[in-house]
Coordinates of C-alpha atoms in Angstrom, one line a residue:
X1 CA 0.0 0.0 0.0
X2 CA 1.5 3.4 -1.0
X3 CA 1.4 6.6 0.9
X4 CA -1.4 7.9 -1.3
X5 CA -3.7 5.0 -0.4
X6 CA -3.0 4.6 3.3
X7 CA -5.6 6.0 5.6
X8 CA -4.5 9.4 7.1
X9 CA -5.4 11.1 10.3
X10 CA -6.4 14.7 9.9
X11 CA -4.3 16.0 12.7
X12 CA -1.3 18.1 12.0
X13 CA 1.2 15.5 13.1
X14 CA -0.2 12.9 10.7
X15 CA -0.4 10.1 13.2
X16 CA -3.2 7.6 12.7
X17 CA -5.9 8.1 15.4
X18 CA -5.7 4.5 16.8
X19 CA -2.1 5.0 18.0
X20 CA -3.2 7.6 20.4
X21 CA -5.2 5.0 22.3
X22 CA -3.2 1.8 21.7
X23 CA 0.2 3.4 22.6
X24 CA -1.2 5.8 25.3
X25 CA 0.5 8.5 23.2
X26 CA -1.3 11.4 24.7
X27 CA -0.1 10.6 28.2
X28 CA 3.4 9.8 27.1
X29 CA 3.7 13.0 25.2
X30 CA 2.5 15.0 28.1
X31 CA 4.9 13.3 30.5
X32 CA 7.8 13.9 28.1
X33 CA 6.8 17.5 27.7
X34 CA 6.7 18.0 31.4
X35 CA 10.1 16.3 32.0
X36 CA 11.7 18.4 29.3
X37 CA 10.1 21.7 30.4
X38 CA 11.1 21.1 34.0
X39 CA 14.7 20.2 33.2
X40 CA 15.2 22.9 30.6
X41 CA 13.8 25.6 32.8
X42 CA 16.3 24.6 35.4
X43 CA 19.1 24.6 32.9
X44 CA 18.0 28.0 31.6
X45 CA 18.4 29.4 35.2
X46 CA 21.8 27.9 35.4
X47 CA 23.0 29.6 32.2
X48 CA 21.3 32.9 33.2
X49 CA 23.2 32.9 36.4
X50 CA 26.4 32.5 34.4
X51 CA 25.6 35.3 32.0
X52 CA 22.4 36.9 30.7
X53 CA 23.8 36.6 27.2
X54 CA 23.5 32.8 27.5
X55 CA 19.7 32.8 27.8
X56 CA 19.1 32.7 24.0
X57 CA 21.2 29.5 23.9
X58 CA 19.1 27.8 26.5
X59 CA 15.9 29.1 24.8
X60 CA 17.1 27.7 21.4
X61 CA 17.6 24.2 22.9
X62 CA 14.1 24.4 24.4
X63 CA 12.6 25.6 21.1
X64 CA 14.2 22.8 19.0
X65 CA 13.2 20.2 21.6
X66 CA 9.7 21.6 21.8
X67 CA 8.4 20.1 18.6
X68 CA 8.1 16.6 17.1
X69 CA 6.1 13.5 17.5
X70 CA 7.9 12.0 20.5
X71 CA 8.2 8.7 18.7
X72 CA 11.6 7.8 20.1
X73 CA 10.5 8.2 23.8
X74 CA 7.4 6.2 22.9
X75 CA 9.4 3.3 21.4
X76 CA 11.7 3.3 24.5
X77 CA 8.8 3.4 26.9
X78 CA 7.0 0.5 25.2
X79 CA 10.3 -1.3 25.0
X80 CA 10.4 -1.2 28.8
X81 CA 6.7 -2.1 29.1
X82 CA 7.2 -5.1 26.7
X83 CA 9.7 -6.8 29.1
X84 CA 9.3 -5.4 32.6
X85 CA 8.0 -7.7 35.3
X86 CA 5.3 -5.4 36.8
X87 CA 5.1 -7.7 39.9
X88 CA 8.8 -7.2 40.7
X89 CA 9.1 -4.7 43.6
X90 CA 12.5 -3.7 42.2
X91 CA 11.1 -2.6 38.8
X92 CA 11.6 1.0 37.8
X93 CA 8.8 3.4 38.5
X94 CA 6.8 4.5 35.5
X95 CA 7.4 8.2 36.0
X96 CA 11.2 7.8 36.3
X97 CA 11.2 5.7 33.1
X98 CA 9.3 8.5 31.3
X99 CA 11.8 11.1 32.5
X100 CA 14.7 8.8 31.3
X101 CA 13.3 8.3 27.9
X102 CA 12.6 12.0 27.5
X103 CA 16.4 12.4 27.3
X104 CA 16.1 10.9 23.8
X105 CA 14.5 14.1 22.6
X106 CA 17.7 16.0 23.5
X107 CA 19.8 13.6 21.5
X108 CA 17.4 14.1 18.6
X109 CA 17.6 17.9 19.0
X110 CA 21.3 17.8 18.8
X111 CA 21.2 15.8 15.6
X112 CA 18.7 18.1 14.1
X113 CA 20.7 21.3 14.8
X114 CA 23.9 19.7 13.5
X115 CA 22.1 18.2 10.5
X116 CA 20.7 21.6 9.5
X117 CA 24.2 23.1 9.6
X118 CA 25.6 20.3 7.4
X119 CA 22.7 20.7 4.9
X120 CA 22.6 24.5 5.0
X121 CA 18.9 24.1 5.8
X122 CA 16.9 27.3 6.2
X123 CA 13.9 26.1 8.2
X124 CA 13.1 23.4 10.8
X125 CA 9.6 22.7 12.0
X126 CA 8.2 25.9 10.6
X127 CA 10.8 28.2 12.2
X128 CA 14.3 29.4 11.2
X129 CA 17.0 26.7 11.5
X130 CA 19.2 27.3 14.5
X131 CA 22.2 28.6 12.5
X132 CA 19.9 31.0 10.5
X133 CA 18.3 32.3 13.7
X134 CA 21.6 33.1 15.3
X135 CA 22.9 34.7 12.1
X136 CA 19.8 36.9 12.2
X137 CA 20.5 37.7 15.8
X138 CA 24.1 38.7 15.0
X139 CA 22.8 41.0 12.3
X140 CA 20.1 42.5 14.5
X141 CA 22.5 43.2 17.3
X142 CA 25.1 44.8 14.9
X143 CA 27.8 42.5 16.1
X144 CA 31.3 42.3 14.5
X145 CA 32.2 39.7 11.9
X146 CA 30.3 37.6 9.5
X147 CA 26.7 36.7 10.6
X148 CA 26.7 33.3 8.8
X149 CA 29.9 32.2 10.5
X150 CA 28.6 33.3 13.9
X151 CA 25.3 31.4 13.2
X152 CA 27.1 28.2 12.3
X153 CA 29.4 28.4 15.4
X154 CA 26.4 29.1 17.7
X155 CA 24.4 26.2 16.2
X156 CA 27.3 23.8 16.7
X157 CA 27.5 24.8 20.3
X158 CA 23.7 24.6 20.8
X159 CA 23.7 21.1 19.3
X160 CA 26.6 20.1 21.6
X161 CA 24.8 21.5 24.6
X162 CA 21.7 19.5 23.8
X163 CA 23.8 16.3 23.7
X164 CA 25.5 17.1 27.0
X165 CA 22.1 17.8 28.6
X166 CA 20.7 14.5 27.3
X167 CA 23.3 12.7 29.5
X168 CA 22.4 14.8 32.5
X169 CA 18.6 14.3 32.1
X170 CA 19.1 10.5 31.8
X171 CA 21.3 10.5 34.9
X172 CA 18.9 12.6 36.9
X173 CA 15.7 11.0 35.8
X174 CA 15.2 9.0 39.0
X175 CA 15.9 5.5 37.6
X176 CA 18.0 3.3 39.9
X177 CA 21.8 3.1 39.7
X178 CA 21.4 -0.5 38.4
X179 CA 19.0 0.6 35.6
X180 CA 21.3 3.4 34.6
X181 CA 24.3 1.0 34.4
X182 CA 22.3 -1.3 32.2
X183 CA 21.1 1.5 30.0
X184 CA 24.6 3.0 29.4
X185 CA 25.9 0.6 26.9
X186 CA 22.9 1.0 24.6
X187 CA 22.9 4.7 25.2
X188 CA 26.6 5.0 24.3
X189 CA 26.2 2.8 21.2
X190 CA 23.2 4.9 20.0
X191 CA 25.1 8.2 20.3
X192 CA 28.1 6.8 18.6
X193 CA 26.0 5.5 15.7
X194 CA 24.1 8.6 15.1
X195 CA 27.3 10.7 15.0
X196 CA 29.0 8.2 12.7
X197 CA 25.9 8.2 10.5
X198 CA 26.1 12.0 10.3
X199 CA 29.6 11.7 8.9
X200 CA 28.6 9.0 6.5
X201 CA 25.8 11.4 5.3
X202 CA 28.4 14.1 4.8
X203 CA 30.7 11.7 2.9
X204 CA 27.9 10.6 0.7
X205 CA 27.0 14.2 -0.2
X206 CA 30.6 14.6 -1.3
X207 CA 30.5 11.6 -3.6
X208 CA 31.4 8.8 -1.3
X209 CA 29.2 5.8 -0.6
X210 CA 27.6 5.9 -4.0
X211 CA 24.4 4.2 -5.1
X212 CA 21.4 2.7 -3.3
X213 CA 23.6 0.7 -1.0
X214 CA 25.3 3.9 0.2
X215 CA 22.0 5.6 0.8
X216 CA 20.8 2.6 2.9
X217 CA 24.0 2.6 4.9
X218 CA 23.4 6.2 5.8
X219 CA 19.8 5.6 6.7
X220 CA 20.8 2.7 8.9
X221 CA 23.3 4.5 11.1
X222 CA 22.0 8.1 10.9
X223 CA 18.4 7.4 11.6
X224 CA 17.1 3.8 11.8
X225 CA 19.2 2.8 14.8
X226 CA 18.5 5.8 17.0
X227 CA 14.9 6.1 16.0
X228 CA 13.6 2.7 16.8
X229 CA 16.1 -0.1 17.5
X230 CA 18.2 1.6 20.2
X231 CA 15.2 3.3 21.9
X232 CA 13.5 -0.1 22.1
X233 CA 16.8 -1.6 23.5
X234 CA 17.1 1.2 25.9
X235 CA 13.6 0.5 27.3
X236 CA 14.4 -3.3 27.4
X237 CA 17.6 -2.5 29.3
X238 CA 15.7 -0.5 31.9
X239 CA 13.5 -3.6 32.3
X240 CA 16.5 -5.7 33.0
X241 CA 15.8 -7.8 29.9
X242 CA 18.4 -10.2 28.6
X243 CA 20.3 -10.5 25.3
X244 CA 17.4 -12.3 23.6
X245 CA 15.1 -9.3 24.2
X246 CA 17.7 -7.0 22.7
X247 CA 17.7 -9.2 19.6
X248 CA 13.9 -9.0 19.4
X249 CA 14.3 -5.2 19.6
X250 CA 16.8 -5.4 16.6
X251 CA 14.4 -7.6 14.6
X252 CA 11.7 -5.0 15.1
X253 CA 13.7 -1.9 15.1
X254 CA 16.0 -2.1 12.1
X255 CA 13.4 -2.6 9.4
X256 CA 11.0 -0.2 11.1
X257 CA 13.6 2.4 11.5
X258 CA 14.6 2.2 7.9
X259 CA 11.0 2.4 6.8
X260 CA 10.6 5.5 9.0
X261 CA 13.6 7.2 7.4
X262 CA 12.5 6.3 3.9
X263 CA 9.0 7.8 4.6
X264 CA 10.8 10.9 5.9
X265 CA 12.8 11.1 2.6
X266 CA 9.6 10.8 0.5
X267 CA 7.9 13.5 2.6
X268 CA 11.0 15.7 2.2
X269 CA 10.3 15.8 -1.6
X270 CA 6.6 15.1 -1.9
X271 CA 5.2 16.3 1.4
X272 CA 2.7 19.1 2.0
X273 CA 4.6 22.0 3.5
X274 CA 1.5 23.0 5.6
X275 CA 1.8 19.7 7.3
X276 CA 5.6 19.0 7.4
X277 CA 6.6 22.5 8.4
X278 CA 9.2 22.8 5.6
X279 CA 9.2 23.4 1.9
X280 CA 9.1 20.3 -0.3
X281 CA 11.9 21.9 -2.2
X282 CA 14.4 22.1 0.7
X283 CA 15.7 18.5 0.5
X284 CA 16.4 18.8 -3.2
X285 CA 18.0 22.2 -2.9
X286 CA 20.1 20.9 -0.1
X287 CA 21.2 17.9 -2.3
X288 CA 20.2 15.1 0.1
X289 CA 21.4 11.9 -1.4
X290 CA 18.5 9.7 -0.4
X291 CA 17.5 6.2 -1.7
X292 CA 14.9 8.0 -3.7
X293 CA 17.6 10.0 -5.5
X294 CA 19.9 7.0 -5.9
X295 CA 17.2 4.9 -7.5
X296 CA 16.2 7.8 -9.8
X297 CA 19.8 8.2 -10.9
X298 CA 20.1 4.4 -11.5
X299 CA 16.9 4.2 -13.6
X300 CA 17.2 7.4 -15.7
X301 CA 19.1 8.3 -18.8
X302 CA 21.7 10.9 -19.6
X303 CA 19.2 13.7 -19.8
X304 CA 17.7 12.7 -16.4
X305 CA 21.1 12.6 -14.8
X306 CA 21.9 16.0 -16.2
X307 CA 18.7 17.3 -14.7
X308 CA 19.5 15.8 -11.3
X309 CA 23.1 17.2 -11.4
X310 CA 21.8 20.7 -12.2
X311 CA 19.1 20.7 -9.6
X312 CA 20.3 18.7 -6.6
X313 CA 22.3 20.9 -4.2
X314 CA 21.5 24.0 -6.2
X315 CA 20.1 26.6 -3.9
X316 CA 19.1 28.7 -6.9
X317 CA 17.1 25.9 -8.6
X318 CA 13.6 27.2 -9.3
X319 CA 10.2 25.6 -8.7
X320 CA 9.8 24.4 -12.3
X321 CA 13.2 22.7 -12.2
X322 CA 12.4 20.9 -9.0
X323 CA 9.0 19.9 -10.2
X324 CA 10.8 18.2 -13.2
X325 CA 12.9 16.3 -10.7
X326 CA 9.8 15.1 -8.9
X327 CA 8.3 14.1 -12.2
X328 CA 11.4 12.2 -13.1
X329 CA 11.3 10.3 -9.7
X330 CA 7.8 9.3 -10.5
X331 CA 8.3 8.4 -14.2
X332 CA 11.4 6.2 -13.5
X333 CA 9.5 4.2 -10.9
X334 CA 11.9 5.3 -8.2
X335 CA 9.1 6.6 -6.0
X336 CA 7.2 3.4 -6.3
X337 CA 10.3 1.3 -5.5
X338 CA 10.8 3.3 -2.3
X339 CA 7.2 3.0 -1.4
X340 CA 7.5 -0.8 -1.9
X341 CA 10.5 -1.0 0.3
X342 CA 8.7 1.1 3.0
X343 CA 5.8 -1.4 2.9
X344 CA 8.0 -4.5 2.9
X345 CA 10.1 -3.2 5.8
X346 CA 7.0 -2.2 7.8
X347 CA 5.5 -5.7 7.2
X348 CA 8.8 -7.3 8.4
X349 CA 8.7 -5.2 11.6
X350 CA 5.1 -5.9 12.3
X351 CA 5.7 -9.7 11.8
X352 CA 8.5 -9.4 14.3
X353 CA 6.2 -7.7 16.8
X354 CA 3.5 -10.3 16.3
X355 CA 6.0 -13.2 16.7
X356 CA 7.9 -11.7 19.7
X357 CA 7.2 -12.8 23.3
X358 CA 5.9 -9.3 24.4
X359 CA 3.3 -8.3 26.9
X360 CA -0.1 -8.0 25.1
X361 CA -0.4 -4.2 25.6
X362 CA 3.1 -3.6 24.4
X363 CA 2.4 -5.7 21.3
X364 CA -0.6 -3.6 20.4
X365 CA 1.2 -0.3 21.2
X366 CA 4.3 -1.2 19.1
X367 CA 2.2 -2.3 16.2
X368 CA 0.2 0.9 16.3
X369 CA 3.4 2.9 16.5
X370 CA 4.8 1.0 13.5
X371 CA 1.9 2.0 11.4
X372 CA 2.0 5.6 12.5
X373 CA 5.7 6.0 12.0
X374 CA 5.6 4.8 8.4
X375 CA 2.3 6.2 7.1
X376 CA 2.5 9.6 8.7
X377 CA 2.0 12.8 6.7
X378 CA 4.6 14.8 8.7

């Protein structure tokens, strides 16, 4: 089933309505928002006490972390619920786990800010990208030097700060010392993978890692792992689950994480800006070398490749030129092939969920999240 034929929810975030009930997503989102707001308010006060000029830095972290669908904390929470023994008096408290998994949003915020710098993106979630916002601040305050250079430097530091704070929020979440020790290996692996994936993305943009295989390698490490697989494993670790459970998380998480990223890639080119919060031209002008692009290059002729070469990564490409690229992606069958892979990987993940020895409520929640994550409109 393609994106065009899948049932859509009318809400702005594009999540299908059943997930709200099956995954208790309304409560989870509220708890994550509360945890982030409380923590970031405290951090803002810390920076303000250091110097008033640091308040915009804290506010920017809060602004970047303030949006999104909260899917990563949801996967982590249900990874915990899937394997926790609720009768065990030593089991972690629900509220502490929710604070712990909220830290994933700060990892994500760090990746978003740095990704926008690397891609020279202009907007993020309907507002100026961090480096653009700080360049504007430099200009507005009539500071010395180049506004763009200042903006990039500030964004790098904002992203770094979000990553530092993610560690602090996890540590201070209220989970036990034993749970924190169990979570650290997964946490460390996840943060290493997403940073390595960012480099692979940079390398691919420069001509390394060519073809569809290169695009999938970037998707695997830059997004798939830290979107689903590692959050699931983080939750399972908090539940004191064994190695078999971590393998179950991988069987679910890798195909589902890939499908999630491929859906994101499609939305980046064919999505509705009113829903996604960004122009459908941005990914093309930024030259993102996605699987969709790789399959188009593979299937087209010389004229098609010349069109791609002239449009991708060209900030001056006009709307007509980019519409021609979208038409080429459709005519060559590249879009259909990506949709087929999304559907196949989603089916694989849902089979793994159905076959796994999970608590019944977790099975329902994870299946609902799988559908929502891969059929969303934003």
